[in-house]
PDB file of C-alpha atoms in Angstrom:
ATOM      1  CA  UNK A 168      21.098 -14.383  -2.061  1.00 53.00           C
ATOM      2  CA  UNK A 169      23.791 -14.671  -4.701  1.00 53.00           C
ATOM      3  CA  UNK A 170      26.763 -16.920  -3.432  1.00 57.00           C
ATOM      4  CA  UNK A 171      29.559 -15.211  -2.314  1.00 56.00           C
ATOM      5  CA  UNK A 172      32.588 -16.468  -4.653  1.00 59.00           C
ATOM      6  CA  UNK A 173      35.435 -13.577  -3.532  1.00 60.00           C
ATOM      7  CA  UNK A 174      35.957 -12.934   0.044  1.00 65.00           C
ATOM      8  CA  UNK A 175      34.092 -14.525   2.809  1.00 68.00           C
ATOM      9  CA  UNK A 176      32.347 -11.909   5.005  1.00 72.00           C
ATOM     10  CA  UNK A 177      34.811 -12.099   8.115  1.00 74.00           C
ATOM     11  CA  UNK A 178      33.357  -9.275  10.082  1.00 76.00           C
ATOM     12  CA  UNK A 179      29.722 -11.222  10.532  1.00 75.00           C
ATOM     13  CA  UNK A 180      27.379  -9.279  13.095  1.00 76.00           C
ATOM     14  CA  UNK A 181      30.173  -6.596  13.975  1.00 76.00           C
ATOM     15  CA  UNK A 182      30.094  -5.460  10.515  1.00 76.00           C
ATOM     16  CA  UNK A 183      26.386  -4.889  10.899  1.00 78.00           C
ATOM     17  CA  UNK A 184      27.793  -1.802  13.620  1.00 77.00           C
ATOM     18  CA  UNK A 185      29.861   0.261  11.569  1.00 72.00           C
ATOM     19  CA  UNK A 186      29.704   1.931   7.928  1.00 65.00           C
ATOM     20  CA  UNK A 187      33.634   2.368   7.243  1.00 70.00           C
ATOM     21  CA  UNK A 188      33.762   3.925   4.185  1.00 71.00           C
ATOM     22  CA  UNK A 189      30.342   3.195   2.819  1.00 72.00           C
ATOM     23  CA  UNK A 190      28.816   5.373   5.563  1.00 80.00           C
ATOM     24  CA  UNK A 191      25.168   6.232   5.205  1.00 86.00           C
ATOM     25  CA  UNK A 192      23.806   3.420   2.850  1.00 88.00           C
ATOM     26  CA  UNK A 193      25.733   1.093   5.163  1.00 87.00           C
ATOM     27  CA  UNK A 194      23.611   2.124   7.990  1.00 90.00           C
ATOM     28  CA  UNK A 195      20.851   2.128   6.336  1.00 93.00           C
ATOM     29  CA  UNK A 196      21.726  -1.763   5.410  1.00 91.00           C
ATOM     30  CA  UNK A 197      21.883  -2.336   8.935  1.00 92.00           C
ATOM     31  CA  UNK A 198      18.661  -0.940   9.943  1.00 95.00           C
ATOM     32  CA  UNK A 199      17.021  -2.590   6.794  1.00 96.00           C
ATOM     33  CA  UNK A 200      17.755  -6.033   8.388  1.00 95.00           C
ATOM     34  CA  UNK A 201      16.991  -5.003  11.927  1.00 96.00           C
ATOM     35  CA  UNK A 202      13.542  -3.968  11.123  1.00 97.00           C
ATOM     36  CA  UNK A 203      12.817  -6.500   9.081  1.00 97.00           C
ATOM     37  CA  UNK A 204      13.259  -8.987  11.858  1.00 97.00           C
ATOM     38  CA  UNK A 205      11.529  -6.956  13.907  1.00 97.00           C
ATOM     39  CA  UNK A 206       8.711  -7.199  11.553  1.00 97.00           C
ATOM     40  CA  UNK A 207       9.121 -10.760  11.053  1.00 98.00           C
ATOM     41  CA  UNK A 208       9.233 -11.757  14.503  1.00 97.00           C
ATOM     42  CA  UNK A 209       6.228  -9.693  14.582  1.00 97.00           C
ATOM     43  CA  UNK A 210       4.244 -10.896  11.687  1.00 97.00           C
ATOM     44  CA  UNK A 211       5.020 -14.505  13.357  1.00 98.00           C
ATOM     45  CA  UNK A 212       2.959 -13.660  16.663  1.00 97.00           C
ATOM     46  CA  UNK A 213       0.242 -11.582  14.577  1.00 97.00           C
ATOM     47  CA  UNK A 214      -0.638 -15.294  12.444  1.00 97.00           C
ATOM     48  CA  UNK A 215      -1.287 -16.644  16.265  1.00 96.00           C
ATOM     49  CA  UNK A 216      -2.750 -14.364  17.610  1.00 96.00           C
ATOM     50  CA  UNK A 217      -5.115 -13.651  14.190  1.00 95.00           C
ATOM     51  CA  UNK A 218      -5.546 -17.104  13.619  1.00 95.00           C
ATOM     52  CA  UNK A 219      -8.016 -17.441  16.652  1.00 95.00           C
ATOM     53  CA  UNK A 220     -11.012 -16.061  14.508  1.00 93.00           C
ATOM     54  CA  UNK A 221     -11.491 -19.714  13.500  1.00 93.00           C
ATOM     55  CA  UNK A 222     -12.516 -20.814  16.674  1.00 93.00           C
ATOM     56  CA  UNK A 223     -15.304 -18.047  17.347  1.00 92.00           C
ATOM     57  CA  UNK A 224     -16.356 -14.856  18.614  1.00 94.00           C
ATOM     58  CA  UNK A 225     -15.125 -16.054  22.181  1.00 95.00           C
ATOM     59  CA  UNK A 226     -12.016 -16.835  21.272  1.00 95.00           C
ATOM     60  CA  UNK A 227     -11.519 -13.802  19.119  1.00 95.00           C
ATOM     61  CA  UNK A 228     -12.282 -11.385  21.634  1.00 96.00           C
ATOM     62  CA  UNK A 229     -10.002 -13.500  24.663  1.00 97.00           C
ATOM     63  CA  UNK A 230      -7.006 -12.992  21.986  1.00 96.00           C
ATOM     64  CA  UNK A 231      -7.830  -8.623  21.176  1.00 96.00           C
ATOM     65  CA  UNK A 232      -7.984  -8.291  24.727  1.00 95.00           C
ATOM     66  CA  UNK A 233      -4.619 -10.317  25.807  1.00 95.00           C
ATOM     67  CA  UNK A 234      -2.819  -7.876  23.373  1.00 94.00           C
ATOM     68  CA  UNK A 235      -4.384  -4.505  24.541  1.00 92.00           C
ATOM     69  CA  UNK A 236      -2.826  -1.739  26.786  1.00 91.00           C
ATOM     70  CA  UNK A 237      -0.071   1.019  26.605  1.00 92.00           C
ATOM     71  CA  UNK A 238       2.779  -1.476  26.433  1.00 94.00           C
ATOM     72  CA  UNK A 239       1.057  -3.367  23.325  1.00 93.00           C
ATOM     73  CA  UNK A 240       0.485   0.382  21.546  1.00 91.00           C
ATOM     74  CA  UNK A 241       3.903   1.467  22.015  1.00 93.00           C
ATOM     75  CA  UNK A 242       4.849  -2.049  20.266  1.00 94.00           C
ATOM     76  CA  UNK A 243       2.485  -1.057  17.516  1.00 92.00           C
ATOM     77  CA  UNK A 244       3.800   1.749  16.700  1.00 93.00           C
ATOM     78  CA  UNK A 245       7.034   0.430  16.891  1.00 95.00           C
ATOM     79  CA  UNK A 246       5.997  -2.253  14.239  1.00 94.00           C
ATOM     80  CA  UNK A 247       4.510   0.813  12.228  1.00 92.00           C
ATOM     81  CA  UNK A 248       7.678   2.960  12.419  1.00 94.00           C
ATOM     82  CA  UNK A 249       9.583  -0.286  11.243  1.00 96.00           C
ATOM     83  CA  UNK A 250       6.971  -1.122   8.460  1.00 94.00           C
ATOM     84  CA  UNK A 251       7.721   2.663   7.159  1.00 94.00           C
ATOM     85  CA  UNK A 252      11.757   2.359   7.045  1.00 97.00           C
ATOM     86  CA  UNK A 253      11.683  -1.228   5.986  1.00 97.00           C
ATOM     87  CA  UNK A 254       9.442  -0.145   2.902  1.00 96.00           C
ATOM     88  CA  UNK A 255      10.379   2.792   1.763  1.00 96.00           C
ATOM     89  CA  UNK A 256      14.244   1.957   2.278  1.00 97.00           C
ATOM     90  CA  UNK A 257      13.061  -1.212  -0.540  1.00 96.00           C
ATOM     91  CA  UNK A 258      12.111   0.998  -2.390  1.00 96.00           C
ATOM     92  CA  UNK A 259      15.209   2.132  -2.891  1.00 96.00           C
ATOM     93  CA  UNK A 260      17.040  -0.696  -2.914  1.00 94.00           C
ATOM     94  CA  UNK A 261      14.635  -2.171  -5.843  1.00 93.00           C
ATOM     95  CA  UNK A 262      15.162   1.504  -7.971  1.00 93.00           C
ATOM     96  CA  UNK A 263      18.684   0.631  -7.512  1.00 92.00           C
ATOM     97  CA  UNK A 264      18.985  -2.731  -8.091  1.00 89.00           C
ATOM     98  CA  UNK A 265      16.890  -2.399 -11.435  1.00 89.00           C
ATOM     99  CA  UNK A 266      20.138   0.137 -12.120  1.00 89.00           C
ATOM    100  CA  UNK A 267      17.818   3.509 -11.413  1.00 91.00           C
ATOM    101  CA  UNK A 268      19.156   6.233  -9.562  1.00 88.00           C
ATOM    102  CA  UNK A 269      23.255   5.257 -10.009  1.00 88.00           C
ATOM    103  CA  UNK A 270      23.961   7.683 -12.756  1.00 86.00           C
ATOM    104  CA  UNK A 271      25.690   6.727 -16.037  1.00 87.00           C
ATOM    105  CA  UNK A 272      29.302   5.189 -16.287  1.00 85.00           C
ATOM    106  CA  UNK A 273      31.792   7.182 -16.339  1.00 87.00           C
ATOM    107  CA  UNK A 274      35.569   6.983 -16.951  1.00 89.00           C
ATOM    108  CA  UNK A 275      38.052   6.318 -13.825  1.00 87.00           C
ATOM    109  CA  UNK A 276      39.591   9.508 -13.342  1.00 89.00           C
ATOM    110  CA  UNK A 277      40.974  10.539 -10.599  1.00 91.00           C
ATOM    111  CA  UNK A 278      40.146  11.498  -8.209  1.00 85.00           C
ATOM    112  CA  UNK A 279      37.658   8.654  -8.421  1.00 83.00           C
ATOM    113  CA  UNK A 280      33.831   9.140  -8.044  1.00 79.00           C
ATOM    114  CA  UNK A 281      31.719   5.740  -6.842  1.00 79.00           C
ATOM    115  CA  UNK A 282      28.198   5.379  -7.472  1.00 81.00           C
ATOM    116  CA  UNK A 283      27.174   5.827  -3.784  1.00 81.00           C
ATOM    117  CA  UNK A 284      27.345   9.491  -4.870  1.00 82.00           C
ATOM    118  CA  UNK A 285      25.154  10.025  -7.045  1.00 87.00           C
ATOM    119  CA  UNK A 286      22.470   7.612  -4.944  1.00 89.00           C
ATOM    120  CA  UNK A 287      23.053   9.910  -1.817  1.00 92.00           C
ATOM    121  CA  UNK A 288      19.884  11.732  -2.694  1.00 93.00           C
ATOM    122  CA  UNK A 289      17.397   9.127  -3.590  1.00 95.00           C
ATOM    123  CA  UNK A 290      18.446   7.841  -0.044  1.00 95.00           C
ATOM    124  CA  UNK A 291      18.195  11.354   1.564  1.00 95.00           C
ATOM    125  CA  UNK A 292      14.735  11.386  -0.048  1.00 96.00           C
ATOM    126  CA  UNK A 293      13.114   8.090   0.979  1.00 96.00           C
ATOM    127  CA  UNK A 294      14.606   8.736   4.538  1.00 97.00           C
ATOM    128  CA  UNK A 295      12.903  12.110   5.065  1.00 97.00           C
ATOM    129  CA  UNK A 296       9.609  10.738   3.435  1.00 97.00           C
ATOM    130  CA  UNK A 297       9.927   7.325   5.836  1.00 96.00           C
ATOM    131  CA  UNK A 298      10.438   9.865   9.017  1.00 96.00           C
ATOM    132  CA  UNK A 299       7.300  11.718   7.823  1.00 95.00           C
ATOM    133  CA  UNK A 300       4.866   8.818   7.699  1.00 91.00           C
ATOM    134  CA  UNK A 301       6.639   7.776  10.672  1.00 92.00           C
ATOM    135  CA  UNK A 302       5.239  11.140  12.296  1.00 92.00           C
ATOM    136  CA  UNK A 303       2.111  11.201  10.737  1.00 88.00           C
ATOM    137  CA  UNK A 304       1.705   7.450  11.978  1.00 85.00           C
ATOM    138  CA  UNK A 305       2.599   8.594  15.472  1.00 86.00           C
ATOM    139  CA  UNK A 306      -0.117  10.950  15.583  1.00 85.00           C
ATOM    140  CA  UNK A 307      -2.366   8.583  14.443  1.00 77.00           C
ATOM    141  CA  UNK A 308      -1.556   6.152  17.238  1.00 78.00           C
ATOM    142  CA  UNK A 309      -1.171   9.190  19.678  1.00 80.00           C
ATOM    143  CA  UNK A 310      -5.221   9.773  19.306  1.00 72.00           C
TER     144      UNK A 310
ATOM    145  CA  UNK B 189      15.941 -23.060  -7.407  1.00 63.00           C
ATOM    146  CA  UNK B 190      18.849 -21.039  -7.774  1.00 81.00           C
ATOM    147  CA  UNK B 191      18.935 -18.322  -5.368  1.00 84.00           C
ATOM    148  CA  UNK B 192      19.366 -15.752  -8.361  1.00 87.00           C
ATOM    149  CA  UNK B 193      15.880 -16.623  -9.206  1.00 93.00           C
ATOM    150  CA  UNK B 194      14.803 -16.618  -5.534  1.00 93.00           C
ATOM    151  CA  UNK B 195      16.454 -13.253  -4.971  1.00 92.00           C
ATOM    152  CA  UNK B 196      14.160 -11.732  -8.044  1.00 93.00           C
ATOM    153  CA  UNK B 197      10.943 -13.335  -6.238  1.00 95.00           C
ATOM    154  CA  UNK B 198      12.249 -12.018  -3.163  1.00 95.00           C
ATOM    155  CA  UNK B 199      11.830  -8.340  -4.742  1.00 94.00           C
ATOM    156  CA  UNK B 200       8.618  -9.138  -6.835  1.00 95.00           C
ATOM    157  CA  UNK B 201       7.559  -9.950  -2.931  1.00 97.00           C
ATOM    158  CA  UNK B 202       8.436  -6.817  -1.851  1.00 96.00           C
ATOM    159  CA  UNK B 203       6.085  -4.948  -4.448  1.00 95.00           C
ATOM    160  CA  UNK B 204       3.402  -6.841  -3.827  1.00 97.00           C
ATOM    161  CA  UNK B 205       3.428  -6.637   0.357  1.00 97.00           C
ATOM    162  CA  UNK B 206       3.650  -2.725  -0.260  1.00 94.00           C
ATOM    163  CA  UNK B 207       0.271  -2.742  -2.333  1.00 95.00           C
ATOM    164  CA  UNK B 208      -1.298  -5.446   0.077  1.00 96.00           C
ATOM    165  CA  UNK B 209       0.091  -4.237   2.932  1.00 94.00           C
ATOM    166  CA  UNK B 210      -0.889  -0.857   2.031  1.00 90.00           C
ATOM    167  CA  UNK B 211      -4.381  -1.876   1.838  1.00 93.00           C
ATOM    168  CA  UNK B 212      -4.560  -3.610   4.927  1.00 93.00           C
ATOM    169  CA  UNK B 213      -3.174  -0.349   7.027  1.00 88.00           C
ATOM    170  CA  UNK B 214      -5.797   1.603   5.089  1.00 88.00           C
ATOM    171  CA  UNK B 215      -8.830  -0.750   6.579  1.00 91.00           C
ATOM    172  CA  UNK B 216      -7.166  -1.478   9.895  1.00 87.00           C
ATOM    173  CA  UNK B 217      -5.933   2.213  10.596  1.00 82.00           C
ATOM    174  CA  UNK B 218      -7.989   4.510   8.517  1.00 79.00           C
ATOM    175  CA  UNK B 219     -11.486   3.456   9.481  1.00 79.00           C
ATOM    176  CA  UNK B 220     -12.300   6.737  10.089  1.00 78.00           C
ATOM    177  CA  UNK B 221     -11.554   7.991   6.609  1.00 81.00           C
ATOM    178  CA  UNK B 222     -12.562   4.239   4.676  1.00 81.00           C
ATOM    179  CA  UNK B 223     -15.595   3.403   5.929  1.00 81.00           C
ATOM    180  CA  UNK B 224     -16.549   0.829   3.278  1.00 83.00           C
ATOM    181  CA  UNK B 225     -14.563  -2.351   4.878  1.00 87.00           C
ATOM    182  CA  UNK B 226     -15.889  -1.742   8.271  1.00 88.00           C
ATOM    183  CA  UNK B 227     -19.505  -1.366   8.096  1.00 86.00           C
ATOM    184  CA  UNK B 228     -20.337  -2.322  11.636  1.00 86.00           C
ATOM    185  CA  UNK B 229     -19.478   0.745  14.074  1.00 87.00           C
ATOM    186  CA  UNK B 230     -16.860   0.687  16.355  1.00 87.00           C
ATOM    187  CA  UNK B 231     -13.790  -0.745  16.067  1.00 89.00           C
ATOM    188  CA  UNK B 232     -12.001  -2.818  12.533  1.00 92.00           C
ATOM    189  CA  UNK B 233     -11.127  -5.425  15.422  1.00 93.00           C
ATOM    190  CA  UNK B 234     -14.887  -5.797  16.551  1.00 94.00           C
ATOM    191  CA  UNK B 235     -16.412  -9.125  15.662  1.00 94.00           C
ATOM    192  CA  UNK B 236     -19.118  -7.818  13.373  1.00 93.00           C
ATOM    193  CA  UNK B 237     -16.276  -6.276  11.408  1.00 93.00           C
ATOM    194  CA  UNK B 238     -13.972  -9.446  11.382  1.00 94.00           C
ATOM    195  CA  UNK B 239     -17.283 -11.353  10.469  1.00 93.00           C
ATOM    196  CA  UNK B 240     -17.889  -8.535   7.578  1.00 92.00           C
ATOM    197  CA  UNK B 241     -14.898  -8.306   6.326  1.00 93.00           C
ATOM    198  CA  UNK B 242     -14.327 -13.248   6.295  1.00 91.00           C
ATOM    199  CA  UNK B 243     -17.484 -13.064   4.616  1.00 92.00           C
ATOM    200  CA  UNK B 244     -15.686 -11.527   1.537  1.00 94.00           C
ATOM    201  CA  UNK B 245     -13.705 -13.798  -1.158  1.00 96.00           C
ATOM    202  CA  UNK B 246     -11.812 -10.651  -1.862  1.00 96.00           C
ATOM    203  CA  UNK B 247     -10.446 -10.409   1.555  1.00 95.00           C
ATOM    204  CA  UNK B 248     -10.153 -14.149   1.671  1.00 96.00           C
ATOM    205  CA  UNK B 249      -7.773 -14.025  -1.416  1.00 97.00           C
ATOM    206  CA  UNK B 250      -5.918 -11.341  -0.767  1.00 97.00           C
ATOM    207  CA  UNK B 251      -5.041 -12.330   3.040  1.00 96.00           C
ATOM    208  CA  UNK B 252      -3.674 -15.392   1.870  1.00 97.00           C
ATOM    209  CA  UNK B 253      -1.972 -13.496  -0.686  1.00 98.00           C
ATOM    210  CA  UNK B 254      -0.501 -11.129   1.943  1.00 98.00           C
ATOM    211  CA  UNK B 255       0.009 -13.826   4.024  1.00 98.00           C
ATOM    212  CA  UNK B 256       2.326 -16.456   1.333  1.00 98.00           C
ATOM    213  CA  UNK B 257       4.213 -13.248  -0.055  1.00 98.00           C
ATOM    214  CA  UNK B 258       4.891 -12.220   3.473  1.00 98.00           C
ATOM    215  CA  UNK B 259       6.197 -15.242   4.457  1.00 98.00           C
ATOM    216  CA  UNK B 260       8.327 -16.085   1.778  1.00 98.00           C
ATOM    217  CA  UNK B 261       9.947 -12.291   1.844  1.00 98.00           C
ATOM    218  CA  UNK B 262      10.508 -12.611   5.455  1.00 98.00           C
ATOM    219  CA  UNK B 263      12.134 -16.256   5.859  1.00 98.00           C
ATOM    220  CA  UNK B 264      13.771 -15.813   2.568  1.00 97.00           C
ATOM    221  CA  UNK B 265      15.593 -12.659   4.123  1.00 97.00           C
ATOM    222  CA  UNK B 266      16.139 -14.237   7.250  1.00 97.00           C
ATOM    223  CA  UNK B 267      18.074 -17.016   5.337  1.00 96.00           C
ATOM    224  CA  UNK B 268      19.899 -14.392   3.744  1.00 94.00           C
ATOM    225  CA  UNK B 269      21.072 -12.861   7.184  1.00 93.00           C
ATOM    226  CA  UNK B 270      22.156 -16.537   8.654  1.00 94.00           C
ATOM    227  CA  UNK B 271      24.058 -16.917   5.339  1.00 91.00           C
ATOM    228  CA  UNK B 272      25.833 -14.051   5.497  1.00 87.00           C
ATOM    229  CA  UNK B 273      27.539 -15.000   8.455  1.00 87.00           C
ATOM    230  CA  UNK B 274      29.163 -17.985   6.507  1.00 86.00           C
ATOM    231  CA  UNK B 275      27.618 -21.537   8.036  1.00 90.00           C
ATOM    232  CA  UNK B 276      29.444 -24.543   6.542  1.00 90.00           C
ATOM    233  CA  UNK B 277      27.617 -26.305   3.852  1.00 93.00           C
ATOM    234  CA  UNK B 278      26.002 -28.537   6.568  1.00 96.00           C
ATOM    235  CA  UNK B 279      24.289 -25.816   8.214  1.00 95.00           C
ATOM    236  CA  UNK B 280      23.300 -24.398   5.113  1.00 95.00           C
ATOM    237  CA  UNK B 281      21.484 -26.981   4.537  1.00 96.00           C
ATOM    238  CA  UNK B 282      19.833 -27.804   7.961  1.00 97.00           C
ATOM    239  CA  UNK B 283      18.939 -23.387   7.902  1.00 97.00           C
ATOM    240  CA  UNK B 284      17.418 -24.129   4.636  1.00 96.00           C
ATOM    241  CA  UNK B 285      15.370 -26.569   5.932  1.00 97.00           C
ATOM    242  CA  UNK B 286      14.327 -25.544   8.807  1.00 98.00           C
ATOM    243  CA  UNK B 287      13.394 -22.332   7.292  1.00 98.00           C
ATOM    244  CA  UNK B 288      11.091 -23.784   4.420  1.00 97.00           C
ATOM    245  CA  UNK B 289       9.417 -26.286   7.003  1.00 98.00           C
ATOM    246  CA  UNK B 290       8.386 -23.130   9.871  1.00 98.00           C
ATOM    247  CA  UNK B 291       7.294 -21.239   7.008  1.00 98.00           C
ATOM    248  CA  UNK B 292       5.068 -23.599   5.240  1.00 98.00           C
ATOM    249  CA  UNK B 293       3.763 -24.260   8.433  1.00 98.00           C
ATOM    250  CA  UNK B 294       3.007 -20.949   9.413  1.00 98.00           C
ATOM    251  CA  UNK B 295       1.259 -20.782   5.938  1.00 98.00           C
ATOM    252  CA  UNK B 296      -1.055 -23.752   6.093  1.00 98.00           C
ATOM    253  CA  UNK B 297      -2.111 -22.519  10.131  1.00 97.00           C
ATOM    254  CA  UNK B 298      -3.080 -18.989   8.276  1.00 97.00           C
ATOM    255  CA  UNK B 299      -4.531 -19.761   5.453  1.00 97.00           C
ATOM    256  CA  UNK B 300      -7.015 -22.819   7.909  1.00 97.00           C
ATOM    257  CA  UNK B 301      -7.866 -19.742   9.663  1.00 95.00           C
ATOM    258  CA  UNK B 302      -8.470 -17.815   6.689  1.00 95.00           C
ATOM    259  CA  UNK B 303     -10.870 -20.441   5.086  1.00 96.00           C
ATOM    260  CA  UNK B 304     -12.475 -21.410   8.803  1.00 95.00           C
ATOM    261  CA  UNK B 305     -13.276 -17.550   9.385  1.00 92.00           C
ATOM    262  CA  UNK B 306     -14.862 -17.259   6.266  1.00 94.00           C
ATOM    263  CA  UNK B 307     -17.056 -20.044   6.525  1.00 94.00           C
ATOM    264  CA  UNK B 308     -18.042 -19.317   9.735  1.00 88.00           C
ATOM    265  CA  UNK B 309     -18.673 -15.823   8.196  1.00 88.00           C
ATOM    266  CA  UNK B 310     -20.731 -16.650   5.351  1.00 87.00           C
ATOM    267  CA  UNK B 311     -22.907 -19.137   7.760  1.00 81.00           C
ATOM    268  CA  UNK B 312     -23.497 -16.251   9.955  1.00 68.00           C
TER     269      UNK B 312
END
């Protein structure tokens, strides 16, 4: 994280709930650090509960079958559908970071135009392609 | 390190989860279609396909792999998110600490069980 040298953020957590003027992207920064706690707090248990493979077959099966049934599937899936925002929303932010995807500078004329135009689409795109394997995923899990 | 440095690792983590990550949906949710990690029938989470699988150095490699990019991408993000809400330099500090000791804890208990499984896997 680069240190903040202008402003401090005042808003904290509240700013997490609403876009203002940055709308969609701003949501989507919101939901990008959601899921990826989600997926840490998940990837936390899944070391524990993986880890008992060193102890034996015993063990091993004692630790699949304390995380099987409906409730543990829906969490799954959960942990899938977060895996495919989390990813693909990356994505995006890498493409953008590495300057791809913001169109060319252009002169301030007014009325002004801001960059989070022209990366509407590539954020449109990665959204409808997370929902999809999001879907598919389901489906997967649903059989 | 300065976190401009980290940040960049933090993305070059990213990349490589998505590949490694990738791969491990494909053998843990696509058994039906890849076969070739799972060569005991039934389940990927059946012992003779845990045991097939920790007998590989492949899969020993890359879990750790998954496991130390994982972990760094995760904690250093969470450290991002407790940052952003502007701690004083003192609890900074104690965050970053904290932070690097759970995670290189979490990475020596995964990559034990890593090595364990596949010695008890190749003894097998």
């Amino acid at each position: 994280m680069i240190e903040n040298k202008g402003r401090p953020n005042r808003l904290g957590l509240k700013g997490w709930l609403g876009g203002g003027r940055w709308g969609f992207e701003r949501y989507l920064y919101t939901l990008h650090r959601v899921t990826g706690l989600g997926l840490l707090t998940y990837f936390v248990m899944h070391i524990g509960v993986t880890a008992s493979r060193a102890f034996g077959e015993s063990a091993w099966v004692a630790a699949m079958g304390a995380v099987k049934g409906p409730l543990f599937s829906v969490g799954e899936y959960l942990v899938f559908a977060a895996f495919a925002f989390h990813a693909l929303n990356g994505v995006r932010l890498g493409l953008v970071e590495l300057g791809f995807a913001i169109g060319a500078p252009i002169e301030p004329v007014y009325p002004y135009r801001t960059s989070v135009d022209e990366q509407r689409p590539l954020a449109i795109g990665v959204m409808i392609l997370a929902a999809i394997l999001a879907i598919v995923g389901g489906i997967g899990f649903l059989n | 390190m300065r976190d401009q440095e980290l940040w960049t690792w933090h993305i070059g983590a990213g990349a490589v989860i998505l590949v490694l990550l990738g791969l491990h949906m494909t053998v843990m949710h696509l058994e039906a279609i890849v076969r070739v990690f799972n060569p005991a029938p039934g389940e990927p989470v059946d012992w003779a396909n845990v045991v097939a699988r920790g007998k590989s150095v492949f899969f020993l490699v890359t879990y750790v792999l998954l496991l130390g990019t994982a972990l760094f991408h995760g904690f250093y993000g969470l450290r991002n998110i407790l940052f952003e809400l502007n701690p004083g330099p003192a609890t900074k500090k104690t965050l970053s600490g904290l932070i690097l000791v759970v995670g290189l804890a979490l990475f020596v208990v995964g990559t034990w069980a890593a090595w364990v499984g596949f010695t008890v896997a190749r003894g097998a």
